[in-house]
PDB file of C-alpha atoms in Angstrom:
ATOM      1  CA  PRO P 160      10.060 138.648  31.543  1.00 76.00           C
ATOM      2  CA  LEU P 161      12.824 141.207  32.474  1.00 81.00           C
ATOM      3  CA  ALA P 162      14.661 138.512  34.734  1.00 85.00           C
ATOM      4  CA  ALA P 163      15.149 136.378  31.394  1.00 83.00           C
ATOM      5  CA  ILE P 164      15.920 138.799  29.329  1.00 84.00           C
ATOM      6  CA  ARG P 165      18.699 140.035  31.714  1.00 85.00           C
ATOM      7  CA  GLY P 166      20.130 136.617  32.584  1.00 85.00           C
ATOM      8  CA  TYR P 167      20.483 135.332  29.067  1.00 83.00           C
ATOM      9  CA  ALA P 168      21.970 138.348  27.738  1.00 86.00           C
ATOM     10  CA  GLU P 169      24.905 138.420  30.368  1.00 87.00           C
ATOM     11  CA  THR P 170      25.059 134.470  29.805  1.00 86.00           C
ATOM     12  CA  LEU P 171      25.522 135.359  25.930  1.00 85.00           C
ATOM     13  CA  LEU P 172      28.023 138.495  27.046  1.00 87.00           C
ATOM     14  CA  ASP P 173      29.388 136.068  29.394  1.00 86.00           C
ATOM     15  CA  GLY P 174      30.697 133.801  26.423  1.00 84.00           C
ATOM     16  CA  ALA P 175      27.716 131.563  25.047  1.00 83.00           C
ATOM     17  CA  LEU P 176      27.559 134.445  22.370  1.00 83.00           C
ATOM     18  CA  GLU P 177      30.526 132.365  20.698  1.00 84.00           C
ATOM     19  CA  ASP P 178      28.411 128.780  21.362  1.00 82.00           C
ATOM     20  CA  PRO P 179      26.969 127.881  18.246  1.00 82.00           C
ATOM     21  CA  GLY P 180      24.939 125.283  20.204  1.00 79.00           C
ATOM     22  CA  HIS P 181      23.078 127.651  22.599  1.00 81.00           C
ATOM     23  CA  ASN P 182      23.427 131.066  21.341  1.00 82.00           C
ATOM     24  CA  ARG P 183      20.944 131.084  18.838  1.00 81.00           C
ATOM     25  CA  ARG P 184      18.071 129.582  21.341  1.00 84.00           C
ATOM     26  CA  PHE P 185      19.265 131.963  23.821  1.00 85.00           C
ATOM     27  CA  LEU P 186      18.405 135.285  21.836  1.00 86.00           C
ATOM     28  CA  GLU P 187      15.326 133.458  20.624  1.00 83.00           C
ATOM     29  CA  ILE P 188      14.065 132.812  24.250  1.00 84.00           C
ATOM     30  CA  ILE P 189      14.873 136.923  24.906  1.00 85.00           C
ATOM     31  CA  ARG P 190      13.251 138.344  21.950  1.00 82.00           C
ATOM     32  CA  SER P 191      10.024 135.701  23.564  1.00 79.00           C
ATOM     33  CA  ASN P 192      10.231 137.387  26.210  1.00 80.00           C
ATOM     34  CA  ALA P 193      11.114 140.235  25.076  1.00 85.00           C
ATOM     35  CA  ILE P 194       7.490 140.176  23.336  1.00 76.00           C
ATOM     36  CA  ARG P 195       5.608 139.343  26.281  1.00 77.00           C
ATOM     37  CA  LEU P 196       7.191 142.587  28.075  1.00 83.00           C
ATOM     38  CA  THR P 197       6.004 144.566  25.288  1.00 79.00           C
ATOM     39  CA  ASN P 198       2.539 142.781  25.749  1.00 73.00           C
ATOM     40  CA  ILE P 199       2.488 143.480  29.104  1.00 75.00           C
ATOM     41  CA  ALA P 200       3.066 146.983  28.900  1.00 80.00           C
ATOM     42  CA  SER P 201       0.693 147.691  26.018  1.00 76.00           C
ATOM     43  CA  ASP P 202      -2.373 145.690  27.907  1.00 72.00           C
ATOM     44  CA  LEU P 203      -1.250 148.309  31.198  1.00 77.00           C
ATOM     45  CA  LEU P 204      -1.623 151.114  28.647  1.00 77.00           C
ATOM     46  CA  VAL P 205      -5.031 150.040  27.393  1.00 72.00           C
ATOM     47  CA  LEU P 206      -6.430 148.978  30.856  1.00 71.00           C
ATOM     48  CA  SER P 207      -5.210 152.750  31.713  1.00 74.00           C
ATOM     49  CA  GLU P 208      -6.546 154.401  29.177  1.00 70.00           C
ATOM     50  CA  LEU P 209      -9.869 152.709  29.486  1.00 66.00           C
ATOM     51  CA  GLU P 210     -10.294 153.676  33.258  1.00 71.00           C
ATOM     52  CA  GLN P 211      -9.497 157.482  32.900  1.00 74.00           C
ATOM     53  CA  ASP P 212     -12.372 159.580  33.192  1.00 65.00           C
ATOM     54  CA  ARG P 213     -12.702 161.592  30.396  1.00 63.00           C
ATOM     55  CA  ALA P 214     -15.137 164.619  30.005  1.00 58.00           C
ATOM     56  CA  GLU P 215     -15.184 164.199  26.113  1.00 64.00           C
ATOM     57  CA  PRO P 216     -15.313 160.216  25.231  1.00 66.00           C
ATOM     58  CA  GLU P 217     -13.903 159.488  21.692  1.00 73.00           C
ATOM     59  CA  PRO P 218     -16.632 159.938  19.175  1.00 81.00           C
ATOM     60  CA  ALA P 219     -18.285 156.788  17.252  1.00 87.00           C
ATOM     61  CA  GLU P 220     -18.055 156.357  13.966  1.00 93.00           C
ATOM     62  CA  ALA P 221     -20.173 153.981  11.426  1.00 94.00           C
ATOM     63  CA  VAL P 222     -17.466 150.837  11.495  1.00 95.00           C
ATOM     64  CA  ASP P 223     -17.399 148.125   8.632  1.00 96.00           C
ATOM     65  CA  VAL P 224     -17.463 144.991  10.938  1.00 96.00           C
ATOM     66  CA  GLN P 225     -15.906 143.019   7.668  1.00 96.00           C
ATOM     67  CA  SER P 226     -13.008 144.900   7.827  1.00 95.00           C
ATOM     68  CA  VAL P 227     -12.478 145.456  11.492  1.00 95.00           C
ATOM     69  CA  THR P 228     -12.468 141.401  12.076  1.00 96.00           C
ATOM     70  CA  GLU P 229     -10.024 140.628   8.549  1.00 95.00           C
ATOM     71  CA  ALA P 230      -7.100 143.395  10.322  1.00 93.00           C
ATOM     72  CA  ALA P 231      -7.576 141.333  13.291  1.00 93.00           C
ATOM     73  CA  LEU P 232      -7.362 138.398  11.541  1.00 94.00           C
ATOM     74  CA  ARG P 233      -4.277 139.660   9.802  1.00 92.00           C
ATOM     75  CA  THR P 234      -2.856 140.417  13.868  1.00 88.00           C
ATOM     76  CA  VAL P 235      -3.165 136.475  14.861  1.00 90.00           C
ATOM     77  CA  GLU P 236      -2.813 134.533  11.476  1.00 91.00           C
ATOM     78  CA  SER P 237       0.770 133.969  12.090  1.00 87.00           C
ATOM     79  CA  SER P 238       0.598 133.279  15.636  1.00 87.00           C
ATOM     80  CA  ALA P 239      -2.388 130.277  14.554  1.00 92.00           C
ATOM     81  CA  ARG P 240      -0.223 129.450  11.862  1.00 91.00           C
ATOM     82  CA  VAL P 241       3.108 128.644  14.069  1.00 89.00           C
ATOM     83  CA  ARG P 242       0.609 127.058  16.258  1.00 91.00           C
ATOM     84  CA  GLY P 243      -1.100 124.645  13.545  1.00 94.00           C
ATOM     85  CA  VAL P 244      -4.600 126.550  14.635  1.00 95.00           C
ATOM     86  CA  LYS P 245      -6.767 127.180  11.510  1.00 96.00           C
ATOM     87  CA  VAL P 246      -8.726 130.178  11.947  1.00 96.00           C
ATOM     88  CA  GLU P 247     -12.469 131.016   9.891  1.00 95.00           C
ATOM     89  CA  VAL P 248     -14.291 133.745   9.471  1.00 95.00           C
ATOM     90  CA  CYS P 249     -17.338 133.823   8.524  1.00 94.00           C
ATOM     91  CA  GLY P 250     -20.450 136.875   7.486  1.00 91.00           C
ATOM     92  CA  GLY P 251     -19.709 140.278   8.510  1.00 88.00           C
ATOM     93  CA  GLU P 252     -20.278 141.313   4.470  1.00 93.00           C
ATOM     94  CA  GLY P 253     -22.159 145.165   4.827  1.00 95.00           C
ATOM     95  CA  LEU P 254     -22.514 144.885   8.687  1.00 96.00           C
ATOM     96  CA  ARG P 255     -21.686 148.439  10.299  1.00 96.00           C
ATOM     97  CA  VAL P 256     -21.738 149.345  13.740  1.00 96.00           C
ATOM     98  CA  ARG P 257     -21.178 152.584  15.643  1.00 95.00           C
ATOM     99  CA  GLY P 258     -18.478 152.473  17.646  1.00 92.00           C
ATOM    100  CA  GLN P 259     -14.811 153.006  17.956  1.00 89.00           C
ATOM    101  CA  ARG P 260     -12.585 151.021  15.039  1.00 90.00           C
ATOM    102  CA  PHE P 261      -9.445 151.025  17.451  1.00 86.00           C
ATOM    103  CA  ARG P 262     -11.546 149.214  20.150  1.00 87.00           C
ATOM    104  CA  LEU P 263     -14.106 146.650  17.903  1.00 92.00           C
ATOM    105  CA  GLU P 264     -10.651 145.536  16.710  1.00 91.00           C
ATOM    106  CA  GLN P 265      -8.618 145.292  19.698  1.00 87.00           C
ATOM    107  CA  ALA P 266     -11.430 143.453  21.011  1.00 89.00           C
ATOM    108  CA  LEU P 267     -11.540 140.852  18.292  1.00 93.00           C
ATOM    109  CA  VAL P 268      -7.462 140.394  18.632  1.00 90.00           C
ATOM    110  CA  ASN P 269      -8.112 140.114  22.454  1.00 87.00           C
ATOM    111  CA  LEU P 270     -10.999 136.883  21.922  1.00 91.00           C
ATOM    112  CA  MET P 271      -9.359 135.514  18.877  1.00 93.00           C
ATOM    113  CA  ASP P 272      -5.631 135.567  20.494  1.00 91.00           C
ATOM    114  CA  ASN P 273      -7.001 133.525  23.515  1.00 88.00           C
ATOM    115  CA  ALA P 274      -8.593 131.264  21.081  1.00 92.00           C
ATOM    116  CA  VAL P 275      -5.680 130.513  19.284  1.00 93.00           C
ATOM    117  CA  LYS P 276      -3.682 130.808  22.175  1.00 89.00           C
ATOM    118  CA  PHE P 277      -5.143 128.182  24.161  1.00 89.00           C
ATOM    119  CA  SER P 278      -6.082 125.721  21.459  1.00 92.00           C
ATOM    120  CA  ARG P 279      -4.571 122.723  20.321  1.00 91.00           C
ATOM    121  CA  GLU P 280      -2.756 122.110  17.519  1.00 93.00           C
ATOM    122  CA  GLY P 281      -5.014 121.028  14.436  1.00 94.00           C
ATOM    123  CA  CYS P 282      -7.835 122.830  16.269  1.00 94.00           C
ATOM    124  CA  LYS P 283     -10.466 125.719  14.510  1.00 95.00           C
ATOM    125  CA  VAL P 284     -11.307 129.053  15.361  1.00 96.00           C
ATOM    126  CA  TYR P 285     -14.629 130.287  14.443  1.00 97.00           C
ATOM    127  CA  VAL P 286     -15.338 134.369  14.487  1.00 97.00           C
ATOM    128  CA  GLN P 287     -18.869 135.091  12.835  1.00 97.00           C
ATOM    129  CA  SER P 288     -19.901 138.160  12.584  1.00 97.00           C
ATOM    130  CA  ARG P 289     -24.276 138.464  11.714  1.00 96.00           C
ATOM    131  CA  LEU P 290     -27.306 140.527  12.014  1.00 95.00           C
ATOM    132  CA  THR P 291     -29.831 139.500  14.744  1.00 95.00           C
ATOM    133  CA  GLU P 292     -33.753 139.366  14.514  1.00 95.00           C
ATOM    134  CA  GLU P 293     -33.763 142.859  17.045  1.00 96.00           C
ATOM    135  CA  GLY P 294     -31.405 144.548  14.240  1.00 93.00           C
ATOM    136  CA  THR P 295     -28.469 144.251  16.231  1.00 95.00           C
ATOM    137  CA  VAL P 296     -25.125 142.914  14.895  1.00 96.00           C
ATOM    138  CA  GLU P 297     -23.735 139.996  16.821  1.00 96.00           C
ATOM    139  CA  ILE P 298     -19.716 139.056  16.588  1.00 97.00           C
ATOM    140  CA  SER P 299     -19.035 135.569  18.301  1.00 96.00           C
ATOM    141  CA  VAL P 300     -15.319 134.028  18.531  1.00 95.00           C
ATOM    142  CA  SER P 301     -15.470 130.312  19.414  1.00 94.00           C
ATOM    143  CA  ASP P 302     -12.860 127.675  19.356  1.00 92.00           C
ATOM    144  CA  GLU P 303     -12.499 123.937  19.814  1.00 88.00           C
ATOM    145  CA  GLY P 304      -9.736 124.937  22.646  1.00 78.00           C
ATOM    146  CA  ILE P 305      -9.365 123.617  26.531  1.00 79.00           C
ATOM    147  CA  GLY P 306     -12.656 125.890  27.810  1.00 80.00           C
ATOM    148  CA  ILE P 307     -13.172 127.551  30.893  1.00 82.00           C
ATOM    149  CA  PRO P 308     -14.494 125.565  33.431  1.00 86.00           C
ATOM    150  CA  SER P 309     -17.543 126.488  35.018  1.00 87.00           C
ATOM    151  CA  GLU P 310     -16.834 127.552  37.922  1.00 90.00           C
ATOM    152  CA  ASP P 311     -14.430 130.176  36.910  1.00 87.00           C
ATOM    153  CA  LEU P 312     -16.847 131.934  34.710  1.00 83.00           C
ATOM    154  CA  PRO P 313     -17.621 134.719  37.137  1.00 86.00           C
ATOM    155  CA  ARG P 314     -14.032 135.625  37.522  1.00 87.00           C
ATOM    156  CA  ILE P 315     -13.044 135.897  33.607  1.00 77.00           C
ATOM    157  CA  PHE P 316     -13.648 139.815  33.655  1.00 74.00           C
ATOM    158  CA  GLU P 317     -11.839 140.599  36.581  1.00 79.00           C
ATOM    159  CA  ARG P 318      -8.593 142.431  35.960  1.00 71.00           C
ATOM    160  CA  PHE P 319      -5.307 139.927  35.640  1.00 69.00           C
ATOM    161  CA  TYR P 320      -7.602 136.661  36.385  1.00 77.00           C
ATOM    162  CA  ARG P 321      -6.216 133.791  35.066  1.00 75.00           C
ATOM    163  CA  VAL P 322      -7.995 130.696  34.916  1.00 77.00           C
ATOM    164  CA  ASP P 323      -5.268 128.213  35.151  1.00 65.00           C
ATOM    165  CA  LYS P 324      -2.136 130.112  35.994  1.00 56.00           C
ATOM    166  CA  ALA P 325       0.517 127.465  35.144  1.00 53.00           C
ATOM    167  CA  ARG P 326      -0.472 126.796  31.455  1.00 49.00           C
ATOM    168  CA  SER P 327      -1.673 130.688  30.769  1.00 47.00           C
ATOM    169  CA  ARG P 328       1.808 131.740  32.107  1.00 49.00           C
ATOM    170  CA  GLU P 329       3.657 129.897  29.175  1.00 51.00           C
ATOM    171  CA  ALA P 330       1.042 131.426  26.537  1.00 52.00           C
ATOM    172  CA  GLY P 331       1.559 135.332  27.716  1.00 54.00           C
ATOM    173  CA  GLY P 332      -0.455 138.065  28.687  1.00 52.00           C
ATOM    174  CA  THR P 333      -1.915 139.751  32.118  1.00 50.00           C
ATOM    175  CA  GLY P 334      -5.253 137.617  31.941  1.00 49.00           C
TER     176      GLY P 334
END
């Protein structure tokens, strides 16, 4: 992202700023790469924070599942709209879990964002929350997207792992 930002900024400064046929496109590329860079930096900060050995973990609290799901939906709804993907949320009313609201929202945003990124236009993403027979809360995110080949499933939790390097690099993120 840095090379693209620098290159397009230099091109604009070298005269393309006055070229109405290209200047807007170059600025959009700069913005897109700045967003990618922000997301990469954010992902790295989260990883660093999660790997720190803390003597005192963050305190758990009662977290309302529906409000966290709605907050996560607000975060991804603009990219879903741009990609022509519909996100449907079902359940969650009255469900509460003990944990850290920020971490639960972060996990849901990551799952929902990936589902939107790797779905084709016209597809749907489903977010469902329910109380299981065992008395635990289950939150699932499913989609009609491209899927993950079975041979890659054992590796999906490896840091920075990407199933399809070419396609996932276009979509952004750190794996």
